[in-house]
PDB file of C-alpha atoms and ligand atoms in Angstrom:
ATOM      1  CA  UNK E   4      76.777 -24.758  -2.286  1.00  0.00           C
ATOM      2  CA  UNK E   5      77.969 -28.160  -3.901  1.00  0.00           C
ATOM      3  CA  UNK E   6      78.215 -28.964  -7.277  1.00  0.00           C
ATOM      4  CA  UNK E   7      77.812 -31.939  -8.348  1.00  0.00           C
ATOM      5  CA  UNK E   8      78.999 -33.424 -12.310  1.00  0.00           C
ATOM      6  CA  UNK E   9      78.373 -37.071 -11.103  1.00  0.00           C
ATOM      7  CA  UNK E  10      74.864 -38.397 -11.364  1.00  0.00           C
ATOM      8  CA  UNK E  11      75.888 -40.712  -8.937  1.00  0.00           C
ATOM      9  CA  UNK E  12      77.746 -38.975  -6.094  1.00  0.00           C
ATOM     10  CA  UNK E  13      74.293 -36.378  -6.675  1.00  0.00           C
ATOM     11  CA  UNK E  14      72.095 -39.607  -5.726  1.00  0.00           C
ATOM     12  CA  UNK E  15      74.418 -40.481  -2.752  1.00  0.00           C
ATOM     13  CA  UNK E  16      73.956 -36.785  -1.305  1.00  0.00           C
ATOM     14  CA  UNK E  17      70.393 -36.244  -1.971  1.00  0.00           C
ATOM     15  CA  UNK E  18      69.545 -40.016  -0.181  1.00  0.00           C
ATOM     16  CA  UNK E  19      71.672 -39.787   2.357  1.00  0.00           C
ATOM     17  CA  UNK E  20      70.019 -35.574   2.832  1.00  0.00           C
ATOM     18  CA  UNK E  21      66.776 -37.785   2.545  1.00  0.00           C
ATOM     19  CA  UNK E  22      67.521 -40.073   5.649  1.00  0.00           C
ATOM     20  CA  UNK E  23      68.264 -37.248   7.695  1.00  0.00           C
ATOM     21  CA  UNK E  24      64.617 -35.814   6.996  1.00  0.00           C
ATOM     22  CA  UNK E  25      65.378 -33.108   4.733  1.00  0.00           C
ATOM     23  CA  UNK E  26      63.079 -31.555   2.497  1.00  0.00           C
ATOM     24  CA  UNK E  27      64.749 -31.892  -1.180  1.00  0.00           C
ATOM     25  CA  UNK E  28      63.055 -29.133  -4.191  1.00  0.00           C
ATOM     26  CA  UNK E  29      64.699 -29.919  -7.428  1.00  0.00           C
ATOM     27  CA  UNK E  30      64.808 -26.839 -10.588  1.00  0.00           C
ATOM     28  CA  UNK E  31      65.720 -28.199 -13.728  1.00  0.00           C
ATOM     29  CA  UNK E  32      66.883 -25.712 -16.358  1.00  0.00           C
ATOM     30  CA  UNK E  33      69.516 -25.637 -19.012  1.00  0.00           C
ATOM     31  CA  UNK E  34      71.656 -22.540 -17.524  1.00  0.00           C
ATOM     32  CA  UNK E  35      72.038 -19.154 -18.824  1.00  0.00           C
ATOM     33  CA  UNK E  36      70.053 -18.298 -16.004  1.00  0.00           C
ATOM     34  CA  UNK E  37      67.399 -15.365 -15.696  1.00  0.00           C
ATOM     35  CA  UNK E  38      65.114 -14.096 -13.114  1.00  0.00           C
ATOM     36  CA  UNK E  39      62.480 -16.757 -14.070  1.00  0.00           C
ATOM     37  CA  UNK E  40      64.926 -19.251 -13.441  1.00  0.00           C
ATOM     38  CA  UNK E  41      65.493 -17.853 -10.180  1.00  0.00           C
ATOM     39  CA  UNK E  42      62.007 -17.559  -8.893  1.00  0.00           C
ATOM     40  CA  UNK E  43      61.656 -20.900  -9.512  1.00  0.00           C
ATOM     41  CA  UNK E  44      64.492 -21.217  -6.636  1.00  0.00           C
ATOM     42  CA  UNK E  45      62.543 -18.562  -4.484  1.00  0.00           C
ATOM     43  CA  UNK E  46      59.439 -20.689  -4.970  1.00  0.00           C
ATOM     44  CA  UNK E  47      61.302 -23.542  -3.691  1.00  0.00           C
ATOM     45  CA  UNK E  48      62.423 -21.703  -0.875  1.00  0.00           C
ATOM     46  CA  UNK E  49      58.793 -20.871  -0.143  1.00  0.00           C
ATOM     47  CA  UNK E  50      57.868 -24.085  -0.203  1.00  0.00           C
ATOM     48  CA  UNK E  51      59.962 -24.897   2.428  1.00  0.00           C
ATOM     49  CA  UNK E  52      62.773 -26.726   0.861  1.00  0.00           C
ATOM     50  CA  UNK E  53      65.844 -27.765   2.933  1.00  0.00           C
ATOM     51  CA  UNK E  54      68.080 -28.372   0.031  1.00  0.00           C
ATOM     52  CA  UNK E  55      67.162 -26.928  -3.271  1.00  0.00           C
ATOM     53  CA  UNK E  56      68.855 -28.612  -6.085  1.00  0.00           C
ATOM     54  CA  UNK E  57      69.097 -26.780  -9.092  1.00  0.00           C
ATOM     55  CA  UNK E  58      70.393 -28.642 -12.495  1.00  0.00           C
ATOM     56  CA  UNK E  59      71.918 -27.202 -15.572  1.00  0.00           C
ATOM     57  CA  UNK E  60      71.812 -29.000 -18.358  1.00  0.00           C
ATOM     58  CA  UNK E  61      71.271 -28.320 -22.334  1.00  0.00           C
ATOM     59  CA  UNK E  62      69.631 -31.334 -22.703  1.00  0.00           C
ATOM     60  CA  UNK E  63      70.860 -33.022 -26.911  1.00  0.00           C
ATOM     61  CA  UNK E  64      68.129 -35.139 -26.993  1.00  0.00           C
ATOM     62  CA  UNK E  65      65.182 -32.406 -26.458  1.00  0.00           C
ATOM     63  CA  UNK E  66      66.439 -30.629 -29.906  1.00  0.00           C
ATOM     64  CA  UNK E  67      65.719 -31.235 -33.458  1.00  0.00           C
ATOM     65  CA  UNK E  68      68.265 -31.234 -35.752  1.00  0.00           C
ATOM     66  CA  UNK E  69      67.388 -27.932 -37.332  1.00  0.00           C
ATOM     67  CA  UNK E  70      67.069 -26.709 -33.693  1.00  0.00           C
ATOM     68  CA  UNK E  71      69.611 -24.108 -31.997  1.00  0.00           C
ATOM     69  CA  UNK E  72      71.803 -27.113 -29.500  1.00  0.00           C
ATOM     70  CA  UNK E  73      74.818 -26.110 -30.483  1.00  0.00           C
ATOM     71  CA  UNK E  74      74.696 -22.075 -29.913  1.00  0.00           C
ATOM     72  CA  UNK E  75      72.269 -22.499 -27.345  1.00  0.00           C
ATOM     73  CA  UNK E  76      73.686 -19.706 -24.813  1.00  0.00           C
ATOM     74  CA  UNK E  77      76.048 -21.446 -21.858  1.00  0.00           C
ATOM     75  CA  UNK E  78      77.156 -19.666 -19.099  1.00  0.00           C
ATOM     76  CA  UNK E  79      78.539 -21.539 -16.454  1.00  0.00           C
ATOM     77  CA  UNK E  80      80.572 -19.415 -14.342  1.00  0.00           C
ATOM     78  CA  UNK E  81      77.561 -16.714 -14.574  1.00  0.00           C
ATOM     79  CA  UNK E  82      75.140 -19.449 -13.472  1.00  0.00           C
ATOM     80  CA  UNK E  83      77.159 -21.051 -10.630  1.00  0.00           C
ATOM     81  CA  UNK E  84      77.149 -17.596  -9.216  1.00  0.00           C
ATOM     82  CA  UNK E  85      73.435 -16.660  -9.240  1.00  0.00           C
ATOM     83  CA  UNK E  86      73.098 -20.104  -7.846  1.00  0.00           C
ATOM     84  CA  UNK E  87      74.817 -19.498  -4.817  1.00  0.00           C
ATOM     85  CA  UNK E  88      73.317 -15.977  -4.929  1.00  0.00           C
ATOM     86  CA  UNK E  89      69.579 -17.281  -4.883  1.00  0.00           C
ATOM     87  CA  UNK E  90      71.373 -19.682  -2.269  1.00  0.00           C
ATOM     88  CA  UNK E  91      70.470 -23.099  -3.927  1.00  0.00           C
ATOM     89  CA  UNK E  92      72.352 -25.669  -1.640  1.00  0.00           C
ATOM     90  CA  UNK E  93      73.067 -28.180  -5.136  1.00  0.00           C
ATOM     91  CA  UNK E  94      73.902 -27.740  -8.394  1.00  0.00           C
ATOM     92  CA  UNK E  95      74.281 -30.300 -10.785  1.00  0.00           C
ATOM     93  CA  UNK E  96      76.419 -29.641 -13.605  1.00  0.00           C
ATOM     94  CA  UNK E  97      76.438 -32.900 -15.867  1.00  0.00           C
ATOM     95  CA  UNK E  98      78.171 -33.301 -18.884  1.00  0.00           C
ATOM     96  CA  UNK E  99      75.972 -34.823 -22.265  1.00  0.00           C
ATOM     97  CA  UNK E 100      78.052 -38.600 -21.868  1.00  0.00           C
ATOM     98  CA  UNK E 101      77.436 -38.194 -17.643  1.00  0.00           C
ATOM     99  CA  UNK E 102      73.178 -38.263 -18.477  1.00  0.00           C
ATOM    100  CA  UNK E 103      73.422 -40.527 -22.036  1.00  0.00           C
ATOM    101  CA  UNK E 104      75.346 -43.729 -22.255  1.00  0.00           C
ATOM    102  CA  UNK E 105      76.523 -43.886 -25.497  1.00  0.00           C
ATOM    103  CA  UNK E 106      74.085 -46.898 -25.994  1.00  0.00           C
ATOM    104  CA  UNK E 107      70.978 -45.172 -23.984  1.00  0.00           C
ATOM    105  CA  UNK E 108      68.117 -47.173 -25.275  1.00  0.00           C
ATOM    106  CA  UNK E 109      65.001 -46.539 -22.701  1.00  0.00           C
ATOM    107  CA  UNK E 110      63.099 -42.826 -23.340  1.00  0.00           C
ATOM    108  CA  UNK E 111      59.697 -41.812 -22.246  1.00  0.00           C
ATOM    109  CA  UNK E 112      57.276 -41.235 -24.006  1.00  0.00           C
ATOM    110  CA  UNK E 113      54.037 -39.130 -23.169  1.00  0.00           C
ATOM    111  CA  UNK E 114      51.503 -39.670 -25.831  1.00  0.00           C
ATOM    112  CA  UNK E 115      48.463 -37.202 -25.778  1.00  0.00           C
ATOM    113  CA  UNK E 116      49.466 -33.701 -24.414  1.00  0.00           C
ATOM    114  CA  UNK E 117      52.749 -33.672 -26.258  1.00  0.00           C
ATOM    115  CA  UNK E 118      51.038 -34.116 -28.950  1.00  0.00           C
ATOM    116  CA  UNK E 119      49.845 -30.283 -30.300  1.00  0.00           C
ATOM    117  CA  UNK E 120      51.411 -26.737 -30.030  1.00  0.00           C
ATOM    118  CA  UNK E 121      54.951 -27.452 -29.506  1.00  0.00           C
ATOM    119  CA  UNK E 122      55.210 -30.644 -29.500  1.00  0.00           C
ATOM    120  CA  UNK E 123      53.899 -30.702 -33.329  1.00  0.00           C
ATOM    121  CA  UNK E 124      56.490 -28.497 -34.326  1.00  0.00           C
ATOM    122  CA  UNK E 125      59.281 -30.093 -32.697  1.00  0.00           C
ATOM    123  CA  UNK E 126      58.925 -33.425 -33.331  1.00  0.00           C
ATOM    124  CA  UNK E 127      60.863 -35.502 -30.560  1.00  0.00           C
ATOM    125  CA  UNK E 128      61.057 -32.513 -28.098  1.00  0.00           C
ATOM    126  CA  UNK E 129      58.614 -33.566 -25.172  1.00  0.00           C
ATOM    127  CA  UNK E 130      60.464 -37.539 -25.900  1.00  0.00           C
ATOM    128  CA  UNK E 131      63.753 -35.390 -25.047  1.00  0.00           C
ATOM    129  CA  UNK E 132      61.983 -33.595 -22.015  1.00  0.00           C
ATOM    130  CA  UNK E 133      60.253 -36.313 -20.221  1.00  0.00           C
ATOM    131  CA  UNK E 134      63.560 -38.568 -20.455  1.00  0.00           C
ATOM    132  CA  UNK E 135      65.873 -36.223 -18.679  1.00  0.00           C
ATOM    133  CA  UNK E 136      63.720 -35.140 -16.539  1.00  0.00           C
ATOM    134  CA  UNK E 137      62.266 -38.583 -15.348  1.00  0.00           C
ATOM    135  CA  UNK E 138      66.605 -39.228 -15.155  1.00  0.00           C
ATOM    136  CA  UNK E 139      66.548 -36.021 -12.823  1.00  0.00           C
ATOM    137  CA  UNK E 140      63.613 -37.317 -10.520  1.00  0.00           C
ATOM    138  CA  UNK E 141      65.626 -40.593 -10.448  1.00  0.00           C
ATOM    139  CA  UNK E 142      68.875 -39.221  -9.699  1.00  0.00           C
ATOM    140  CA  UNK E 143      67.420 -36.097  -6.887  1.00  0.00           C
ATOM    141  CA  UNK E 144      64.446 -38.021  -5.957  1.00  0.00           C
ATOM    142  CA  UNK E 145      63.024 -34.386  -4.931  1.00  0.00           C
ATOM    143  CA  UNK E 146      60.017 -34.763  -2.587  1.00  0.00           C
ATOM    144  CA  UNK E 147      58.233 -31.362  -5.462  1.00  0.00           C
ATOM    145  CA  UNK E 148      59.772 -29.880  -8.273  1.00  0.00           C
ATOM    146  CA  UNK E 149      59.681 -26.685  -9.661  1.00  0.00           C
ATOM    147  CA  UNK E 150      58.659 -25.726 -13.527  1.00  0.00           C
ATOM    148  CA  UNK E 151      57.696 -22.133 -14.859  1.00  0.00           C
ATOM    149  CA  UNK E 152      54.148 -21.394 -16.582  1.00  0.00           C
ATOM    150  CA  UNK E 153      56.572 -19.908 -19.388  1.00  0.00           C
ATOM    151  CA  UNK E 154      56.427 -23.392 -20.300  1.00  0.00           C
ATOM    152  CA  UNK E 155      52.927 -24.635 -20.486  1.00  0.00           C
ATOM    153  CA  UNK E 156      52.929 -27.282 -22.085  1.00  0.00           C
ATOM    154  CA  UNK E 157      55.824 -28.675 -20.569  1.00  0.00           C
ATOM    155  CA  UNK E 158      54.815 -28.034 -17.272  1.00  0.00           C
ATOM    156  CA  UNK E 159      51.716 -30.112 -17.815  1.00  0.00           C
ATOM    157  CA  UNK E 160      53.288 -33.003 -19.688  1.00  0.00           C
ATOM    158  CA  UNK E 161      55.477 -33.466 -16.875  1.00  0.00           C
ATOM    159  CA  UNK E 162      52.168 -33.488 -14.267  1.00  0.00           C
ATOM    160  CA  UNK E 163      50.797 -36.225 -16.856  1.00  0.00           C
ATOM    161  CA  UNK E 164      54.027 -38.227 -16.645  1.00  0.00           C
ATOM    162  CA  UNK E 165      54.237 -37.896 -12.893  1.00  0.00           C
ATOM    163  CA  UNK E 166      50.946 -39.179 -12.534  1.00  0.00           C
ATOM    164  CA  UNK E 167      50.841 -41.953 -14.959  1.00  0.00           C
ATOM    165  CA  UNK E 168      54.188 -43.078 -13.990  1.00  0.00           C
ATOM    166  CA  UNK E 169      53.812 -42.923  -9.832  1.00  0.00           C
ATOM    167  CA  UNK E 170      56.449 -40.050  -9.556  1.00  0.00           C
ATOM    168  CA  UNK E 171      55.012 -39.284  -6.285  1.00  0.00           C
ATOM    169  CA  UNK E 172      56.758 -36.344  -6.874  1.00  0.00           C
ATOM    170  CA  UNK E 173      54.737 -32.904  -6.544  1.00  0.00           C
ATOM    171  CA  UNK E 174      54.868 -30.216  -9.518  1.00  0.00           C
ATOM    172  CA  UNK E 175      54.466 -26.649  -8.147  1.00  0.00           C
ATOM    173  CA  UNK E 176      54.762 -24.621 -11.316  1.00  0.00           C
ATOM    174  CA  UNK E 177      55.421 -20.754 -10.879  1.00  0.00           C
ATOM    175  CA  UNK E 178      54.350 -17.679 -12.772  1.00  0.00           C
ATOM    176  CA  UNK E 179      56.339 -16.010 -15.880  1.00  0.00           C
ATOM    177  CA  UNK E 180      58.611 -13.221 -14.955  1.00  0.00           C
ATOM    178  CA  UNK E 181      58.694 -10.437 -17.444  1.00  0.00           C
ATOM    179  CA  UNK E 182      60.804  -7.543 -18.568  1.00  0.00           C
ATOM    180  CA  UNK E 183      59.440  -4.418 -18.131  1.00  0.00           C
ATOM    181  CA  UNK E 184      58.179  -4.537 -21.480  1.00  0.00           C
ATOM    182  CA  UNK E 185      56.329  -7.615 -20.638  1.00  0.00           C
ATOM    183  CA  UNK E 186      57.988  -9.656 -22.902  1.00  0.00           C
ATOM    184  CA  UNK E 187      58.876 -13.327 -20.788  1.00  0.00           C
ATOM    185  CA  UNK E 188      62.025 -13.506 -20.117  1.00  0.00           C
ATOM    186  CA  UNK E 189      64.176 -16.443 -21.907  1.00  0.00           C
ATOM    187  CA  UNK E 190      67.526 -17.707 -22.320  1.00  0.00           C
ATOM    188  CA  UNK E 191      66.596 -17.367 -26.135  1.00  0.00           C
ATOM    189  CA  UNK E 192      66.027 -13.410 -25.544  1.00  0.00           C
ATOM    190  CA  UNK E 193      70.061 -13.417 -26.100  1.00  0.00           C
ATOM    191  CA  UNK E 194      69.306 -14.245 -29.142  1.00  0.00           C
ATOM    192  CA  UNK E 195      67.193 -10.948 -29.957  1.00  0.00           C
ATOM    193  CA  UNK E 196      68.655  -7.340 -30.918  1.00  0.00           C
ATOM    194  CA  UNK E 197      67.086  -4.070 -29.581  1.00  0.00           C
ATOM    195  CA  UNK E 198      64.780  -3.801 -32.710  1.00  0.00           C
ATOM    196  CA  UNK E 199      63.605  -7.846 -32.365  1.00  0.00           C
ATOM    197  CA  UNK E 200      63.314  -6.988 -28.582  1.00  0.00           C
ATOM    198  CA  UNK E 201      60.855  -4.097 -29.153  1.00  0.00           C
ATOM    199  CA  UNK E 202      58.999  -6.179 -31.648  1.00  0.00           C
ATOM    200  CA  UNK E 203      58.389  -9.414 -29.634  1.00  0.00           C
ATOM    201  CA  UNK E 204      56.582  -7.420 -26.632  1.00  0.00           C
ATOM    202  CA  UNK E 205      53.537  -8.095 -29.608  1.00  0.00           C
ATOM    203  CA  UNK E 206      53.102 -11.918 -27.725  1.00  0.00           C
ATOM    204  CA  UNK E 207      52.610 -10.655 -24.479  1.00  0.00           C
ATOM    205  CA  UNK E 208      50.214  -8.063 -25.609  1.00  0.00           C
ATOM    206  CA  UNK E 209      48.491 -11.135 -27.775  1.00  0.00           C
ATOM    207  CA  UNK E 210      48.316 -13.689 -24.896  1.00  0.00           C
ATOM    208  CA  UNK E 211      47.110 -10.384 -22.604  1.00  0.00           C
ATOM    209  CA  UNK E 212      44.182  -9.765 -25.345  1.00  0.00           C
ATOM    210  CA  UNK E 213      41.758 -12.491 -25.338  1.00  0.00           C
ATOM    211  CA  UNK E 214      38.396 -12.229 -22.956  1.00  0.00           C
ATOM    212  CA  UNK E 215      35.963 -14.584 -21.922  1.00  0.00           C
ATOM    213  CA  UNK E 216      32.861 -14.889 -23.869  1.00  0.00           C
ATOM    214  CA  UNK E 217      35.034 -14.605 -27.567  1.00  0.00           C
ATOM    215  CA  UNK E 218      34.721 -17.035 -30.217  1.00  0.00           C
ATOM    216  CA  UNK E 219      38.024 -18.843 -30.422  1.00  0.00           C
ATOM    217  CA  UNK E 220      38.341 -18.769 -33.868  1.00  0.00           C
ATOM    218  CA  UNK E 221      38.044 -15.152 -34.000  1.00  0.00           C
ATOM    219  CA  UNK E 222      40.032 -14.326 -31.121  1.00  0.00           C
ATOM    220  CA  UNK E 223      43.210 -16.148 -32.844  1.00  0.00           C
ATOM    221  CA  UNK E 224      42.894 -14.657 -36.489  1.00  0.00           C
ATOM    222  CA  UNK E 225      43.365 -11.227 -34.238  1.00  0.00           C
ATOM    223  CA  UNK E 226      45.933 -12.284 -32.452  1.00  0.00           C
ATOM    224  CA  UNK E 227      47.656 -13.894 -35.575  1.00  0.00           C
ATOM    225  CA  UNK E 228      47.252 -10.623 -37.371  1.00  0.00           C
ATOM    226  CA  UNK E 229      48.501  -9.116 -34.493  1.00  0.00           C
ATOM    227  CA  UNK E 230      51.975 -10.783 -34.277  1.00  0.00           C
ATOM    228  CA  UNK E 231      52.257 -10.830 -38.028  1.00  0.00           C
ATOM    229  CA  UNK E 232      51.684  -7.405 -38.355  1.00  0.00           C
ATOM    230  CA  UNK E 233      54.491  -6.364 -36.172  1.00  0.00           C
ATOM    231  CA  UNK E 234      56.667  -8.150 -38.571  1.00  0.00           C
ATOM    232  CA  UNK E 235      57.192 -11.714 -36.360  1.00  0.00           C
ATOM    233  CA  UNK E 236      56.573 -15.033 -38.160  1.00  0.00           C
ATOM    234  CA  UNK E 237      53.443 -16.560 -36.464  1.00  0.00           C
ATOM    235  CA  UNK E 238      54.155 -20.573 -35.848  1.00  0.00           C
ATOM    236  CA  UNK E 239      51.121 -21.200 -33.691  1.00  0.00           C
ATOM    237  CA  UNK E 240      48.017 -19.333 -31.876  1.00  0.00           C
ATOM    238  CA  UNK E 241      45.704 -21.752 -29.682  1.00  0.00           C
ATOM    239  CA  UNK E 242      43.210 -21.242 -27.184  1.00  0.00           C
ATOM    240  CA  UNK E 243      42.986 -24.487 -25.117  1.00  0.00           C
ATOM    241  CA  UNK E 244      41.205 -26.269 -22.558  1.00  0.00           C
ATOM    242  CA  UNK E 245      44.002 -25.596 -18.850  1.00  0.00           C
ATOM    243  CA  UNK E 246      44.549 -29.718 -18.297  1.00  0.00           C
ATOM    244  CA  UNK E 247      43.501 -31.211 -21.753  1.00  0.00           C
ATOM    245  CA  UNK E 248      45.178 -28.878 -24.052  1.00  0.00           C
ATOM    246  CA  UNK E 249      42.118 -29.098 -26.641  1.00  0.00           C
ATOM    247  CA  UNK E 250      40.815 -26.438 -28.645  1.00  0.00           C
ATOM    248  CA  UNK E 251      37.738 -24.676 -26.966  1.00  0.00           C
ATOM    249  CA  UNK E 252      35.272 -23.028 -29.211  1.00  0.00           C
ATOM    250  CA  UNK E 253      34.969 -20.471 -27.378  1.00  0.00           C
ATOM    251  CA  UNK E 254      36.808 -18.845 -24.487  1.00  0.00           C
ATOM    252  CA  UNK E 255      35.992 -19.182 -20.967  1.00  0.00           C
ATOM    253  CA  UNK E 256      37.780 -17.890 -17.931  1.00  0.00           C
ATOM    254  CA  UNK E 257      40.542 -20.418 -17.269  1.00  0.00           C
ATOM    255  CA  UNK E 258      40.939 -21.427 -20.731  1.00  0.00           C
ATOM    256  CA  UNK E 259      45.179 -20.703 -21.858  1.00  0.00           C
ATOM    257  CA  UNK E 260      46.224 -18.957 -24.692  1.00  0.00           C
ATOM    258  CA  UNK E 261      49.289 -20.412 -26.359  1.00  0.00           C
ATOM    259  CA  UNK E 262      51.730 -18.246 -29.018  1.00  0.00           C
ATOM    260  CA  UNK E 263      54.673 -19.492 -30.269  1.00  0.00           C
ATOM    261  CA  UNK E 264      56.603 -17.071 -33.727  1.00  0.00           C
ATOM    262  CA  UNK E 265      59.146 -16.340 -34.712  1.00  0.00           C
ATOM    263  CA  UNK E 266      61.518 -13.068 -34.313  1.00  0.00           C
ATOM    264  CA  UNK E 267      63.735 -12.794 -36.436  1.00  0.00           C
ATOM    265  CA  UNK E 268      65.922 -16.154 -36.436  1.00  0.00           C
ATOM    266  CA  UNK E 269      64.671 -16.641 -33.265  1.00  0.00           C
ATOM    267  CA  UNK E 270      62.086 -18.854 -31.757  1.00  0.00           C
ATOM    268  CA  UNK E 271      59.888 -17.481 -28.794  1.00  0.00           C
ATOM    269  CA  UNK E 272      56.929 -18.787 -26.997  1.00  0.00           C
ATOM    270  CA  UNK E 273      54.350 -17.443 -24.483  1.00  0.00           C
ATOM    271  CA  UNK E 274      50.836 -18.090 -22.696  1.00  0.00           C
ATOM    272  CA  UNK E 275      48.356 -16.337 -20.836  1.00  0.00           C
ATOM    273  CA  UNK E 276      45.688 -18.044 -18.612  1.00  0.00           C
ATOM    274  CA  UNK E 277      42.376 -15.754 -19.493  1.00  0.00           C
TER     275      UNK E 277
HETATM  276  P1  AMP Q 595      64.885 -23.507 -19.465  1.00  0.00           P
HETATM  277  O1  AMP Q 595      66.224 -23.197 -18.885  1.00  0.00           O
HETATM  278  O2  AMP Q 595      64.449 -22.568 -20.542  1.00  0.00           O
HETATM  279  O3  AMP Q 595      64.735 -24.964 -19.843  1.00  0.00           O
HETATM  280  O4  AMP Q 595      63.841 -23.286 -18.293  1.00  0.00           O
HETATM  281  C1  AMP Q 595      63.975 -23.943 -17.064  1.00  0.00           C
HETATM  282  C2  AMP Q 595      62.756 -23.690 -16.230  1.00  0.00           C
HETATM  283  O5  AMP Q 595      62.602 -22.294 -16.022  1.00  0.00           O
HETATM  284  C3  AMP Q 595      61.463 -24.170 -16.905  1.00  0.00           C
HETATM  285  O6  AMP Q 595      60.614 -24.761 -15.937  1.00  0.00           O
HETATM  286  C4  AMP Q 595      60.890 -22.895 -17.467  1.00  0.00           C
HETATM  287  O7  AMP Q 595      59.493 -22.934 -17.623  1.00  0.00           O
HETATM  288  C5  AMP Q 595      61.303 -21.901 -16.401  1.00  0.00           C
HETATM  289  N1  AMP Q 595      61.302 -20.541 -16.957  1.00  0.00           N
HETATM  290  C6  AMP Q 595      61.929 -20.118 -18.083  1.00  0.00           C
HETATM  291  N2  AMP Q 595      61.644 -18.816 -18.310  1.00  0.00           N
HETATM  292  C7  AMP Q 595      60.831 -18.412 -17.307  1.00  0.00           C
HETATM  293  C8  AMP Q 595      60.176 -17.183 -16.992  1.00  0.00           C
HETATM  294  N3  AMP Q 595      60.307 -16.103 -17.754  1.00  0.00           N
HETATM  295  N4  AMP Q 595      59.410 -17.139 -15.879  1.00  0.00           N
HETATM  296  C9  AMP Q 595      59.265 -18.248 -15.095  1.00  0.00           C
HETATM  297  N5  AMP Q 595      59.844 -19.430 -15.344  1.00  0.00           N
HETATM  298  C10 AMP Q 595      60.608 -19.520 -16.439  1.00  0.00           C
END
């Protein structure tokens, strides 16, 4: 496995793995790696991937500056070795002043889907995403990349930029891995002691309890009830439209329920497609 902390020698190898007719998947993440993380590198391996780049980043410019950058859990060593474990053939390891010159002046920007859920809450964030990851499609120039549903919103911002921005790079995203419990696993479960732990298995149960054929409105006062009630600060509940991210009225198969609360100190997110 070779790691790489230059964006440059990383473009060198992945072109010159390109001109030999290899089949490059690229994972983004931002380390303290999980088993979501790593079925994102079986998915890749699935999908018939020669080389399967994997980059581990905590990306400054996707956080507020109330947000959690500076603890945010890194564990390099760790990572490197479930890396060569899950037997990714890359790893790119950059440094903050490697991806940002300190007068980077160009970000993208994707205007419609970032707009709600997360986005609204942390103003900036999708700005953050969609600039180092359009730097990582530059740099890898993957022929698919690989994002997890944990992130749904994400994961379709990134389609939108792809598409409006002739990536011509394809976006396989890959389905949440859960404790046993069912809460999703996250780098931000760290965060969590045994009693938060217990309590936050409330959003997969919320996200699991919406049907078909509900009235919207309804179906989120339960679920914010729900998630409140088990003593978690409720940021957002939607029920949204899979591509557009709108509101629906009411809930037809297909349709994606969005939580994000709060636990604690901690931040946590999850969705369930009905
Ligand atoms: P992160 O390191 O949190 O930025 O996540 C990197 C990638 O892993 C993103 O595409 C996430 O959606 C994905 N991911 C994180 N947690 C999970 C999970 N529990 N199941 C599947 N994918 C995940």
């Amino acid at each position: 496995m070779k790691i790489f902390t230059s964006a440059a020698k990383l473009q060198k190898w992945c072109r010159e793995k390109k001109r030999n007719g290899r089949r490059i998947a690229l994972v983004p993440t931002m380390g303290c790696l999980h088993e979501g993380h790593l079925s994102l590198i079986e998915t890749a391996r699935r999908k018939k991937a020669d080389e399967i780049v994997v980059s581990i980043f905590v990306n400054p410019v996707q956080f507020g500056p109330n947000e959690d950058y500076a603890k945010y859990p890194r564990e390099e060593k760790a990572d490197l070795a479930k890396c060569r474990k899950a037997r990714a053939t890359a790893v790119f390891l950059p440094s903050p002043a490697e991806m940002y010159a300190s007068d980077h002046s160009v970000y993208v920007n994707e205007e419609t889907l970032s707009k709600g859920l997360c986005g609204a809450r942390r103003p900036g964030h999708f700005r953050g995403v969609c600039t180092v990851v359009a730097k990582l499609f530059n740099i890898v120039g993957p022929d698919f990349a690989v994002f997890g549903q944990k992130d749904y919103q994400q994961a379709q911002v990134i389609k939108r930029m792809v598409r409006d921005l002739d990536f011509g790079i394809d976006i396989v995203v890959a389905p949440i891995v859960r404790e046993k419990s069912g809460l999703a696993k996250s780098s931000r479960n760290t965060y969590l002691d045994e009693g938060e732990k217990e309590r936050a298995v409330v959003l997969s149960r919320a996200v699991a309890g919406v049907k078909a054929g509900e009235k919207a409105a309804a179906a989120k006062r339960r679920l914010r009830k729900m998630i409140d009630d088990a003593g978690l600060e409720t940021d957002y509940v939607e029920i949204v439209s899979p591509d557009t991210l709108e509101d629906v009225k009411s809930v037809r198969k297909g349709d994606v329920v969005l939580v994000a609360a709060k636990c604690g100190k901690t931040r946590l997110i999850d969705n369930g497609k009905i």
